[in-house]
Amino acid sequence: MNNPLFDLSGKVALITGATRGIGLAIARQYGRAGARLAISSENAEDCSRVALMLNGEGLDAQSFTADLSSQAAVVRLAADVNERFGRLDVLACNAGVAPHMGPIGNASDADWDLTMTVNLRSALWLTSALLPQMAAQGGGSVVLMASIAGVRGNKGLGLYGLSKAGLAQLARNLAVEWGPSNIRVNAISPGVIQTEFARPLTDRPVVIEKRLALTPLRRVGTPDEIAALALLLAAPGGGFITGQNIVVDGGTTIGDGN
């Protein structure tokens, strides 16, 4: 029996970075909850493949290719989704990049531009294009994928962390701006999740063992554990949650190292 608190029947959801990892898990959970899905990434072949795969699982998914480093492409994406579905109820901005590893002062201008544009500015472009119509429909929900790299200092992902801290602040700002229009905006900050994106960490035994020793649950997370929260934030059950940055990290950021 479907639980009305987690029901997205009749809703349309756009998920960026939706062809693998956390984005794919979110798309699948939204679809299982009844939403029609707009699957987006920069790779047309991947988008089509994933949409067909989800269709084969009985979900209603369509593909939309977009390069989020281009404002024109982002505006086109918003227009294409509106034209295809006629509405949008849930926006999950999950796409992200981390082109620079190491001290933040060593990051190039190109690293800065790519990181801030894809991780942060594209979310602003999308919300600016889509929230007015969402408000006209009577409301909706936005989920921004941040990171625990944005809530604490670190030596290797400083630039990425800056972009994700900005994304969490964007959630707070938009929540205040659009709350009177019944639009909720929240961020999720995952810890280490078992995805292709995290392999530079999870594939290094010495590094991951040290991280897990500092994590109370002593394991990495799964994409479905992030998707479950994204579903709550999109569904009626999360209807009084807005402007929050919710950490999902197995306790890494609150652990004392014991």
Tab-separated table of C-alpha atoms in Angstrom:
chain	number	residue	atom	x	y	z
A	1	MET	CA	0.000	0.000	0.000
A	2	ASN	CA	1.335	3.430	-0.945
A	3	ASN	CA	1.998	5.784	1.940
A	4	PRO	CA	0.497	9.222	1.136
A	5	LEU	CA	3.301	10.895	3.078
A	6	PHE	CA	5.754	9.658	0.437
A	7	ASP	CA	3.514	9.792	-2.634
A	8	LEU	CA	4.575	11.774	-5.711
A	9	SER	CA	1.780	10.594	-7.993
A	10	GLY	CA	0.950	13.182	-10.655
A	11	LYS	CA	4.178	15.089	-9.987
A	12	VAL	CA	7.040	15.823	-12.366
A	13	ALA	CA	10.625	15.686	-11.131
A	14	LEU	CA	13.803	16.899	-12.844
A	15	ILE	CA	17.032	15.307	-11.618
A	16	THR	CA	20.414	16.508	-12.850
A	17	GLY	CA	23.387	14.179	-12.779
A	18	ALA	CA	20.806	11.408	-12.933
A	19	THR	CA	22.596	8.692	-14.890
A	20	ARG	CA	24.569	7.088	-12.058
A	21	GLY	CA	25.226	7.042	-8.333
A	22	ILE	CA	23.125	9.242	-6.095
A	23	GLY	CA	21.296	10.937	-8.971
A	24	LEU	CA	20.132	7.644	-10.436
A	25	ALA	CA	19.047	6.408	-7.006
A	26	ILE	CA	17.013	9.604	-6.472
A	27	ALA	CA	15.384	9.267	-9.888
A	28	ARG	CA	14.441	5.663	-9.192
A	29	GLN	CA	12.925	6.472	-5.780
A	30	TYR	CA	10.987	9.427	-7.180
A	31	GLY	CA	9.685	7.223	-9.983
A	32	ARG	CA	8.665	4.455	-7.605
A	33	ALA	CA	6.763	7.082	-5.617
A	34	GLY	CA	4.766	7.911	-8.743
A	35	ALA	CA	6.587	10.877	-10.278
A	36	ARG	CA	7.224	11.328	-13.975
A	37	LEU	CA	10.949	11.772	-14.437
A	38	ALA	CA	13.118	14.149	-16.429
A	39	ILE	CA	16.544	12.489	-16.495
A	40	SER	CA	19.398	14.879	-17.242
A	41	SER	CA	23.154	14.713	-17.696
A	42	GLU	CA	25.664	16.082	-20.198
A	43	ASN	CA	25.947	12.743	-22.028
A	44	ALA	CA	23.076	12.064	-24.432
A	45	GLU	CA	23.815	8.354	-24.726
A	46	ASP	CA	23.837	7.892	-20.950
A	47	CYS	CA	20.597	9.860	-20.582
A	48	SER	CA	18.802	7.754	-23.175
A	49	ARG	CA	20.162	4.500	-21.751
A	50	VAL	CA	19.055	5.313	-18.206
A	51	ALA	CA	15.628	6.557	-19.299
A	52	LEU	CA	15.073	3.307	-21.203
A	53	MET	CA	16.286	1.283	-18.225
A	54	LEU	CA	13.860	3.068	-15.892
A	55	ASN	CA	11.054	2.649	-18.448
A	56	GLY	CA	11.817	-1.065	-18.350
A	57	GLU	CA	11.283	-0.983	-14.591
A	58	GLY	CA	7.804	0.426	-15.151
A	59	LEU	CA	8.747	4.054	-14.452
A	60	ASP	CA	7.899	7.056	-16.637
A	61	ALA	CA	11.257	8.599	-17.549
A	62	GLN	CA	12.384	10.846	-20.391
A	63	SER	CA	15.905	12.049	-21.173
A	64	PHE	CA	17.180	15.625	-21.409
A	65	THR	CA	20.800	16.283	-22.292
A	66	ALA	CA	22.366	19.460	-20.921
A	67	ASP	CA	25.845	20.790	-20.217
A	68	LEU	CA	25.427	22.569	-16.892
A	69	SER	CA	28.559	24.640	-17.440
A	70	SER	CA	26.614	26.604	-20.075
A	71	GLN	CA	23.935	29.039	-18.952
A	72	ALA	CA	22.267	28.827	-22.351
A	73	ALA	CA	22.099	25.040	-22.077
A	74	VAL	CA	20.626	25.260	-18.579
A	75	VAL	CA	17.947	27.718	-19.702
A	76	ARG	CA	17.163	25.404	-22.627
A	77	LEU	CA	16.883	22.456	-20.261
A	78	ALA	CA	14.324	24.303	-18.143
A	79	ALA	CA	12.343	25.281	-21.226
A	80	ASP	CA	12.449	21.760	-22.674
A	81	VAL	CA	11.194	20.189	-19.438
A	82	ASN	CA	8.370	22.716	-19.205
A	83	GLU	CA	7.436	22.152	-22.834
A	84	ARG	CA	7.488	18.349	-22.533
A	85	PHE	CA	5.607	18.032	-19.227
A	86	GLY	CA	3.814	21.356	-18.825
A	87	ARG	CA	4.816	21.585	-15.171
A	88	LEU	CA	7.558	20.838	-12.652
A	89	ASP	CA	7.013	19.918	-9.023
A	90	VAL	CA	10.412	18.688	-7.844
A	91	LEU	CA	13.904	19.825	-8.829
A	92	ALA	CA	16.879	17.802	-7.598
A	93	CYS	CA	20.199	19.465	-8.442
A	94	ASN	CA	22.599	16.587	-8.047
A	95	ALA	CA	25.208	17.127	-10.780
A	96	GLY	CA	28.654	18.015	-9.485
A	97	VAL	CA	32.327	18.048	-10.377
A	98	ALA	CA	35.610	18.054	-8.469
A	99	PRO	CA	38.328	18.825	-11.011
A	100	HIS	CA	40.883	19.932	-8.425
A	101	MET	CA	42.389	17.883	-5.599
A	102	GLY	CA	44.909	19.340	-3.187
A	103	PRO	CA	45.618	22.735	-1.595
A	104	ILE	CA	43.035	25.291	-2.629
A	105	GLY	CA	45.706	27.827	-3.518
A	106	ASN	CA	46.937	25.505	-6.273
A	107	ALA	CA	43.605	25.480	-8.090
A	108	SER	CA	43.685	27.096	-11.517
A	109	ASP	CA	41.232	29.685	-12.769
A	110	ALA	CA	39.767	26.966	-14.994
A	111	ASP	CA	39.262	24.727	-11.934
A	112	TRP	CA	37.504	27.576	-10.143
A	113	ASP	CA	35.271	28.377	-13.095
A	114	LEU	CA	34.233	24.778	-13.729
A	115	THR	CA	33.659	23.933	-10.060
A	116	MET	CA	31.662	27.010	-9.191
A	117	THR	CA	29.662	26.982	-12.420
A	118	VAL	CA	28.577	23.344	-12.422
A	119	ASN	CA	28.198	22.910	-8.667
A	120	LEU	CA	26.690	26.266	-7.726
A	121	ARG	CA	25.781	28.637	-10.542
A	122	SER	CA	23.882	25.991	-12.525
A	123	ALA	CA	21.609	25.454	-9.524
A	124	LEU	CA	20.918	29.183	-9.397
A	125	TRP	CA	20.259	29.273	-13.148
A	126	LEU	CA	17.858	26.335	-12.932
A	127	THR	CA	15.946	27.632	-9.937
A	128	SER	CA	15.703	31.103	-11.465
A	129	ALA	CA	14.231	29.592	-14.619
A	130	LEU	CA	11.888	27.080	-12.990
A	131	LEU	CA	10.686	28.429	-9.646
A	132	PRO	CA	8.375	31.141	-11.002
A	133	GLN	CA	6.281	28.506	-12.789
A	134	MET	CA	6.485	26.219	-9.771
A	135	ALA	CA	5.106	29.066	-7.668
A	136	ALA	CA	2.306	29.681	-10.171
A	137	GLN	CA	1.303	26.020	-9.827
A	138	GLY	CA	0.969	26.396	-6.069
A	139	GLY	CA	4.364	25.228	-4.836
A	140	GLY	CA	6.956	22.501	-5.009
A	141	SER	CA	10.281	21.312	-3.660
A	142	VAL	CA	13.946	21.803	-4.513
A	143	VAL	CA	16.712	19.495	-3.282
A	144	LEU	CA	20.313	20.683	-3.657
A	145	MET	CA	23.100	18.123	-3.258
A	146	ALA	CA	25.790	19.654	-1.056
A	147	SER	CA	28.493	17.741	0.864
A	148	ILE	CA	30.157	17.438	4.250
A	149	ALA	CA	33.146	18.986	2.462
A	150	GLY	CA	31.137	22.195	2.757
A	151	VAL	CA	30.644	22.029	6.534
A	152	ARG	CA	34.235	21.454	7.670
A	153	GLY	CA	37.741	22.174	6.499
A	154	ASN	CA	39.767	19.683	4.515
A	155	LYS	CA	43.129	19.523	2.773
A	156	GLY	CA	42.165	17.835	-0.472
A	157	LEU	CA	38.735	19.117	-1.499
A	158	GLY	CA	38.823	22.755	-0.469
A	159	LEU	CA	37.557	24.199	-3.741
A	160	TYR	CA	34.805	21.592	-4.021
A	161	GLY	CA	33.891	22.289	-0.393
A	162	LEU	CA	33.570	26.015	-1.076
A	163	SER	CA	31.106	25.346	-3.889
A	164	LYS	CA	29.078	22.986	-1.708
A	165	ALA	CA	29.015	25.423	1.215
A	166	GLY	CA	27.647	27.976	-1.236
A	167	LEU	CA	24.997	25.490	-2.327
A	168	ALA	CA	23.815	25.012	1.262
A	169	GLN	CA	23.601	28.795	1.651
A	170	LEU	CA	21.694	29.000	-1.625
A	171	ALA	CA	19.150	26.599	-0.153
A	172	ARG	CA	18.662	28.884	2.837
A	173	ASN	CA	18.352	31.996	0.692
A	174	LEU	CA	15.876	30.450	-1.744
A	175	ALA	CA	13.854	28.975	1.107
A	176	VAL	CA	13.337	32.475	2.490
A	177	GLU	CA	12.630	34.014	-0.912
A	178	TRP	CA	10.195	31.373	-2.130
A	179	GLY	CA	8.634	30.076	1.085
A	180	PRO	CA	5.618	32.410	0.771
A	181	SER	CA	4.936	30.740	-2.586
A	182	ASN	CA	4.867	27.304	-0.900
A	183	ILE	CA	8.218	26.267	-2.364
A	184	ARG	CA	10.547	24.399	-0.032
A	185	VAL	CA	14.298	24.374	-0.664
A	186	ASN	CA	16.708	22.108	1.202
A	187	ALA	CA	20.237	20.770	0.865
A	188	ILE	CA	21.625	17.331	1.616
A	189	SER	CA	25.262	16.930	2.653
A	190	PRO	CA	26.382	13.328	2.172
A	191	GLY	CA	29.521	11.866	3.639
A	192	VAL	CA	31.359	9.120	1.771
A	193	ILE	CA	28.848	7.241	-0.383
A	194	GLN	CA	29.666	4.141	-2.430
A	195	THR	CA	29.611	5.694	-5.904
A	196	GLU	CA	31.924	6.080	-8.873
A	197	PHE	CA	32.469	9.699	-7.804
A	198	ALA	CA	33.892	8.534	-4.443
A	199	ARG	CA	36.225	5.884	-5.861
A	200	PRO	CA	39.379	8.020	-5.492
A	201	LEU	CA	38.702	7.693	-1.762
A	202	THR	CA	37.037	4.285	-1.431
A	203	ASP	CA	39.589	2.556	-3.681
A	204	ARG	CA	42.484	3.558	-1.419
A	205	PRO	CA	42.424	1.107	1.533
A	206	VAL	CA	44.689	3.129	3.839
A	207	VAL	CA	42.685	6.315	3.297
A	208	ILE	CA	39.238	4.774	3.605
A	209	GLU	CA	40.199	2.740	6.676
A	210	LYS	CA	41.277	5.944	8.395
A	211	ARG	CA	38.009	7.639	7.422
A	212	LEU	CA	35.900	4.730	8.640
A	213	ALA	CA	37.771	4.667	11.946
A	214	LEU	CA	36.540	8.244	12.463
A	215	THR	CA	32.962	7.379	11.476
A	216	PRO	CA	30.743	6.009	14.260
A	217	LEU	CA	28.834	3.661	11.932
A	218	ARG	CA	32.141	2.336	10.574
A	219	ARG	CA	30.990	2.100	6.962
A	220	VAL	CA	30.329	4.164	3.857
A	221	GLY	CA	26.787	5.059	2.863
A	222	THR	CA	24.730	3.864	-0.082
A	223	PRO	CA	23.065	5.953	-2.791
A	224	ASP	CA	19.650	4.699	-1.674
A	225	GLU	CA	20.227	6.131	1.802
A	226	ILE	CA	20.619	9.577	0.251
A	227	ALA	CA	17.722	9.002	-2.143
A	228	ALA	CA	15.418	8.120	0.742
A	229	LEU	CA	16.014	11.529	2.303
A	230	ALA	CA	15.615	13.234	-1.075
A	231	LEU	CA	12.234	11.526	-1.371
A	232	LEU	CA	11.157	12.758	2.061
A	233	LEU	CA	12.166	16.313	1.154
A	234	ALA	CA	10.156	16.135	-2.083
A	235	ALA	CA	7.065	14.456	-0.650
A	236	PRO	CA	4.206	15.585	1.606
A	237	GLY	CA	5.926	14.005	4.614
A	238	GLY	CA	8.628	16.669	4.395
A	239	GLY	CA	6.151	19.478	3.948
A	240	PHE	CA	7.334	21.512	6.953
A	241	ILE	CA	11.069	21.174	6.261
A	242	THR	CA	12.741	24.039	4.426
A	243	GLY	CA	16.028	25.911	4.420
A	244	GLN	CA	17.916	23.013	5.983
A	245	ASN	CA	21.260	21.402	5.191
A	246	ILE	CA	20.843	17.824	6.373
A	247	VAL	CA	24.038	15.850	6.949
A	248	VAL	CA	23.981	12.132	6.067
A	249	ASP	CA	27.453	10.834	6.889
A	250	GLY	CA	27.250	7.945	9.343
A	251	GLY	CA	28.336	10.339	12.070
A	252	THR	CA	31.672	11.361	10.543
A	253	THR	CA	31.263	15.042	11.353
A	254	ILE	CA	30.221	14.420	14.960
A	255	GLY	CA	32.636	11.610	15.786
A	256	ASP	CA	35.406	12.057	18.354
A	257	GLY	CA	37.780	9.582	16.765
A	258	ASN	CA	37.011	6.748	19.190
